[in-house]
Amino acid sequence: MKHRSTQDMQMNLSRRQVNAMLLWAALASGPTKATAQPTEPPYRVMDFDWVDQARSRPVPARLYWPTVATSDVSVPLVVFSHGIGGSRQGYSYLGKHWSTRGVASLHVQHVGSDAQLWRGNPFGVVGRLQAAAQEKEAIARAADVRFALDRMLSDETGGLGAAVNRQRLVAAGHSYGANTTLLTIGAQIVRNGLTLDCLDSRFSAAVVISAPPFYGEPDLAAVLGKVSIPSIHVTATEDVIEIPGYRSGVDDRLAVFDAITNPHKLLAVFRGGSHSMFTDRSLTGGPSLNPKVKVATADLALAFFDLIFEHDGTALARWQTTWQSILARAPRPDSAQTVRMTRARTSPSPAFRDVAPDSTQGRPA
């Protein structure tokens, strides 16, 4: 019994020593920090399931709306068109980035060329993609954009439509969506002596990402000659579309840019990359380059908005310095003209001058 009692005393002493050490360690480390509570994102996401009764065509859309918006502040709005096989859920990095910084983004889904193309018999995918690239669907997509903007600005969205700044409406899109954007801002095609005109004059600027050529149109200048609003074009040296029958490389992006005669245009070309790195896909184009290009593209659009709406080229100049290492060609407006317009604040849009990089920066492939 005596041996057992001594053993118990030693064990109790050991426990007290351990407890004392734990207490000391806790006191030495200071007060315990409260667990950080998750914060609400600075934007709201809303889905709309609109139907254009006149065309018997659904037009789903997703809206990214800045929560910082107040009743006394009008909100710029981007209407975004996805590439072939996409949906309203796509390009979320752009919607989140822009709405976090006060610019709403409405992502339109085009049911004739959306994610449904990937479903069904896998041996029929190529045929479905080629059918979706036909002229009829291209025109329908432009009509989708017009219809979605109509609905967005109507009473259907409550007070949101009334809060949109009608003077700062931007058309934007990637790949097939870039073609949709160009049609929306004035590109024209002539068929059987008739001009197919999808212009929506409510837009005052455009963001054109990886625009394919207008297949079958030998004279791009004739197609794009009527584009009359400021536009910024984004691509990469390895920006290649591989759809059978519709292969297209970066030279086609540059040809689209060159064919627009309106001088209010800028071009940014990233070095390397891929066509699909501008989507939400996270690895394509390189695991290191991909996230950089996403942030750079989203920020470039905002800097472009500052330039054309605020006549302030500061953000664009800062952007160029920040991302110079991944650029093959940088967008630069005429600095003297930007200064004059920043002071005057009278002209509706600045003149631009796109400058190719010096030899140390390289050239697009």
XYZ file of C-alpha atoms in Angstrom:
365
model
C 0.000 0.000 0.000
C 2.813 2.363 0.892
C 4.484 1.792 -2.482
C 1.178 2.413 -4.267
C 0.620 5.682 -2.344
C 4.067 6.964 -3.222
C 3.530 6.094 -6.882
C 0.203 7.946 -6.897
C 1.866 10.991 -5.371
C 4.547 10.967 -8.046
C 1.954 10.688 -10.824
C -0.082 13.525 -9.354
C 3.064 15.645 -9.100
C 3.871 14.925 -12.734
C 0.364 15.918 -13.797
C 0.611 19.186 -11.835
C 3.968 19.941 -13.417
C 2.595 19.315 -16.916
C -0.511 21.420 -16.223
C 1.636 24.219 -14.850
C 3.814 24.167 -17.962
C 0.768 24.272 -20.229
C -0.683 27.191 -18.272
C 2.591 29.078 -18.448
C 2.826 28.532 -22.174
C -0.725 29.792 -22.639
C -0.043 32.935 -20.587
C 3.245 33.579 -22.353
C 1.586 33.468 -25.737
C -0.833 36.219 -24.772
C -4.618 36.283 -25.115
C -6.151 33.831 -27.563
C -7.180 35.497 -30.806
C -10.780 35.159 -31.852
C -11.332 33.068 -34.961
C -11.756 35.352 -37.973
C -15.333 35.379 -39.178
C -15.883 35.059 -42.923
C -16.790 38.385 -44.498
C -19.435 38.959 -47.106
C -18.029 39.375 -50.635
C -18.180 42.944 -51.962
C -20.588 41.867 -54.698
C -23.885 40.064 -55.149
C -24.567 37.332 -57.693
C -28.043 37.050 -59.222
C -29.315 34.716 -61.931
C -32.059 35.648 -64.366
C -33.940 33.125 -66.507
C -35.283 35.435 -69.168
C -37.090 34.298 -72.293
C -37.286 36.341 -75.482
C -40.871 35.557 -76.451
C -40.478 37.172 -79.866
C -37.809 34.600 -80.778
C -38.974 31.768 -78.495
C -35.415 31.712 -77.170
C -34.299 31.516 -73.531
C -31.696 34.104 -72.547
C -30.286 33.140 -69.132
C -27.943 35.638 -67.512
C -25.894 36.046 -64.367
C -25.339 39.456 -62.801
C -22.401 40.457 -60.618
C -23.489 43.577 -58.767
C -21.245 45.696 -56.495
C -22.570 45.820 -52.926
C -20.892 49.199 -52.481
C -23.379 50.684 -54.923
C -25.781 53.131 -53.302
C -28.967 54.751 -54.519
C -27.173 58.002 -55.291
C -24.364 56.402 -57.355
C -24.858 55.211 -60.933
C -23.089 51.963 -61.768
C -21.203 51.216 -65.010
C -22.322 47.953 -66.624
C -20.455 45.406 -68.735
C -22.547 42.972 -70.801
C -20.367 39.916 -71.355
C -20.709 37.250 -74.058
C -19.092 33.836 -73.554
C -17.153 31.754 -76.060
C -18.516 28.677 -77.820
C -19.588 25.989 -75.354
C -19.696 28.406 -72.416
C -22.425 29.547 -70.044
C -23.445 32.349 -67.721
C -21.363 30.724 -64.974
C -18.174 31.285 -66.962
C -15.642 34.119 -66.748
C -16.516 34.530 -63.088
C -13.068 35.955 -62.370
C -13.967 38.984 -64.489
C -17.406 39.447 -62.955
C -16.053 39.211 -59.415
C -13.075 41.471 -60.086
C -15.043 44.185 -61.827
C -17.986 44.213 -59.408
C -15.603 44.327 -56.438
C -14.368 47.592 -57.913
C -17.756 49.125 -58.596
C -18.485 47.916 -62.145
C -21.453 45.552 -62.624
C -21.100 42.655 -65.062
C -23.995 40.866 -66.767
C -22.947 37.499 -68.235
C -25.322 36.393 -70.986
C -25.765 32.735 -71.946
C -26.357 31.908 -75.606
C -28.460 28.730 -75.737
C -27.565 27.851 -79.346
C -23.844 27.766 -78.640
C -23.572 27.136 -74.909
C -22.437 24.258 -72.669
C -25.110 21.959 -74.140
C -22.740 21.403 -77.056
C -20.565 19.190 -74.873
C -23.449 16.911 -73.887
C -24.868 13.986 -75.802
C -23.050 11.658 -78.159
C -19.311 12.506 -77.929
C -18.839 11.564 -81.580
C -21.176 14.410 -82.503
C -19.297 17.169 -80.664
C -17.406 18.437 -83.712
C -20.605 18.629 -85.753
C -22.401 20.477 -82.974
C -19.541 22.956 -82.619
C -19.485 23.624 -86.351
C -23.268 24.094 -86.456
C -23.061 26.555 -83.558
C -20.485 28.613 -85.446
C -22.855 29.324 -88.327
C -24.087 32.777 -89.242
C -27.615 32.246 -87.924
C -26.350 31.620 -84.405
C -23.901 34.526 -84.620
C -26.789 36.897 -85.325
C -28.927 35.296 -82.613
C -26.163 35.870 -80.077
C -26.093 39.597 -80.848
C -29.861 39.656 -80.375
C -29.358 37.933 -77.001
C -27.108 40.770 -75.881
C -29.650 43.404 -76.919
C -32.481 41.547 -75.200
C -30.497 41.025 -71.982
C -29.602 44.706 -71.829
C -33.260 45.613 -72.377
C -34.262 43.413 -69.451
C -31.437 44.637 -67.254
C -32.466 48.257 -67.716
C -36.170 47.512 -67.225
C -38.248 47.398 -64.047
C -37.779 43.605 -63.951
C -34.542 44.019 -62.022
C -36.079 46.320 -59.444
C -33.923 49.293 -58.573
C -30.827 47.810 -60.190
C -31.773 48.858 -63.701
C -32.407 52.400 -62.555
C -28.971 52.470 -60.919
C -27.104 51.580 -64.122
C -25.186 54.423 -65.727
C -26.556 54.614 -69.280
C -23.508 56.579 -70.371
C -21.137 53.805 -69.294
C -22.388 50.639 -70.957
C -19.655 48.308 -72.183
C -19.961 45.317 -74.531
C -17.414 42.574 -73.880
C -16.705 38.998 -74.857
C -14.161 36.256 -75.402
C -13.619 34.205 -78.567
C -17.034 33.687 -80.193
C -18.223 36.226 -77.653
C -15.695 38.696 -79.020
C -17.303 38.312 -82.463
C -20.684 38.851 -80.801
C -19.315 42.004 -79.215
C -17.997 43.301 -82.531
C -21.379 42.714 -84.202
C -23.043 44.535 -81.318
C -20.827 47.595 -81.699
C -21.092 47.980 -85.458
C -19.513 45.155 -87.462
C -21.577 44.501 -90.597
C -21.946 41.631 -93.042
C -23.576 41.908 -96.469
C -25.645 38.980 -97.716
C -27.472 39.014 -101.057
C -27.194 42.760 -101.220
C -28.610 43.217 -97.709
C -26.556 44.490 -94.781
C -26.897 42.473 -91.597
C -26.679 45.148 -88.929
C -26.752 44.165 -85.228
C -25.575 47.514 -83.862
C -26.748 48.482 -80.382
C -25.855 52.151 -80.087
C -26.344 52.172 -76.324
C -22.838 50.785 -75.832
C -20.062 53.331 -75.535
C -16.997 51.039 -75.266
C -15.937 47.448 -75.880
C -13.555 44.840 -74.468
C -12.605 42.333 -77.188
C -10.721 39.244 -75.969
C -9.266 36.757 -78.482
C -11.494 37.678 -81.415
C -11.612 35.043 -84.193
C -11.792 36.218 -87.802
C -15.135 36.612 -89.521
C -14.865 33.318 -91.385
C -15.650 33.589 -95.083
C -15.219 37.372 -95.111
C -12.170 38.302 -97.217
C -12.429 42.042 -96.504
C -12.225 42.593 -92.752
C -12.007 46.352 -93.228
C -15.447 46.325 -94.841
C -16.842 44.245 -91.975
C -15.344 46.357 -89.196
C -15.261 49.778 -90.815
C -18.403 50.946 -89.018
C -17.083 50.266 -85.500
C -17.038 53.745 -84.012
C -16.604 53.393 -80.245
C -13.399 52.929 -78.215
C -12.259 49.321 -77.921
C -9.491 47.427 -76.202
C -8.296 44.131 -77.655
C -6.560 41.385 -75.658
C -4.757 38.289 -76.938
C -1.571 36.239 -76.469
C 1.189 35.001 -78.739
C -0.016 31.390 -78.318
C -3.716 32.270 -78.589
C -4.824 29.503 -80.967
C -8.343 28.182 -81.657
C -8.326 24.494 -82.608
C -11.942 23.766 -83.589
C -11.868 21.589 -86.762
C -12.564 23.795 -89.738
C -12.108 26.944 -87.680
C -8.455 26.969 -86.715
C -7.279 30.462 -85.911
C -4.042 31.906 -84.509
C -2.913 35.181 -83.019
C -2.419 36.702 -86.480
C -6.196 36.688 -86.863
C -6.572 38.659 -83.608
C -4.114 41.231 -84.883
C -5.900 41.390 -88.244
C -9.198 42.158 -86.508
C -7.535 44.919 -84.511
C -5.848 46.392 -87.595
C -9.080 46.322 -89.621
C -10.876 48.630 -87.200
C -10.349 52.091 -88.617
C -11.571 53.967 -85.564
C -8.402 55.334 -83.942
C -9.797 54.933 -80.420
C -8.441 51.433 -79.938
C -5.759 49.690 -77.894
C -4.107 46.278 -78.109
C -2.462 44.149 -75.418
C -0.636 40.922 -76.318
C 0.564 38.602 -73.561
C 3.616 36.465 -74.134
C 2.879 32.728 -74.440
C -0.375 31.512 -72.894
C -3.301 29.911 -74.710
C -6.732 30.722 -76.080
C -8.613 29.255 -73.131
C -6.559 30.862 -70.370
C -8.969 33.791 -70.603
C -11.761 31.475 -69.393
C -12.152 30.248 -65.808
C -9.848 27.271 -66.501
C -6.938 27.436 -64.087
C -3.987 25.618 -65.690
C -4.208 26.198 -69.431
C -1.492 28.479 -70.773
C 0.798 27.573 -67.882
C 0.102 27.278 -64.139
C 2.212 30.333 -63.382
C 1.122 32.571 -66.249
C -2.596 31.728 -66.114
C -3.520 33.502 -62.854
C -1.350 36.481 -63.736
C -3.085 36.940 -67.082
C -6.500 36.733 -65.433
C -5.712 39.512 -62.961
C -3.949 41.553 -65.638
C -6.877 41.248 -68.078
C -9.452 42.242 -65.469
C -7.341 45.198 -64.328
C -6.621 46.268 -67.895
C -10.327 46.649 -68.596
C -10.733 48.852 -65.519
C -7.756 50.986 -66.564
C -9.324 51.297 -70.021
C -12.591 52.455 -68.442
C -10.690 55.109 -66.498
C -9.090 56.295 -69.703
C -12.249 56.608 -71.791
C -14.756 57.597 -69.110
C -12.574 59.639 -66.745
C -9.952 60.753 -69.298
C -7.325 59.511 -66.846
C -4.445 57.402 -68.125
C -2.767 56.936 -64.743
C -4.093 53.425 -64.136
C -3.145 52.318 -67.653
C 0.418 53.582 -67.251
C 0.672 51.798 -63.905
C -0.751 48.630 -65.463
C 1.870 48.626 -68.173
C 4.679 48.900 -65.634
C 3.195 46.178 -63.424
C 2.729 43.597 -66.182
C 5.560 44.477 -68.560
C 7.377 41.203 -67.889
C 4.562 39.084 -69.393
C 3.736 41.357 -72.317
C 4.780 40.951 -75.926
C 2.967 44.147 -76.858
C 1.695 46.835 -74.541
C -1.247 49.230 -75.005
C -0.221 52.852 -74.758
C -2.391 55.863 -75.549
C -0.879 59.064 -76.803
C 0.385 60.552 -73.531
C 0.164 64.189 -74.634
C -3.422 63.732 -75.755
C -4.327 62.009 -72.498
C -2.894 64.911 -70.500
C -4.818 67.456 -72.562
C -8.060 65.573 -72.127
C -7.508 65.011 -68.420
C -7.238 68.750 -68.007
C -10.073 69.710 -70.317
C -12.580 66.966 -69.423
C -14.613 67.965 -72.420
C -14.035 65.418 -75.180
C -16.214 62.273 -75.164
C -13.276 59.943 -75.791
C -9.493 60.292 -76.069
C -7.415 59.569 -79.130
C -5.285 56.480 -78.839
C -2.010 55.364 -80.254
C -1.063 51.692 -80.011
C 2.688 51.342 -79.742
C 4.549 48.127 -80.482
C 7.192 47.187 -77.903
C 10.857 47.753 -78.386
C 13.077 44.890 -79.487
C 13.726 43.767 -75.908
C 10.074 42.951 -75.390
C 9.700 40.687 -78.431
C 6.925 40.415 -80.968
C 3.873 38.237 -81.288
C 4.465 34.919 -83.012
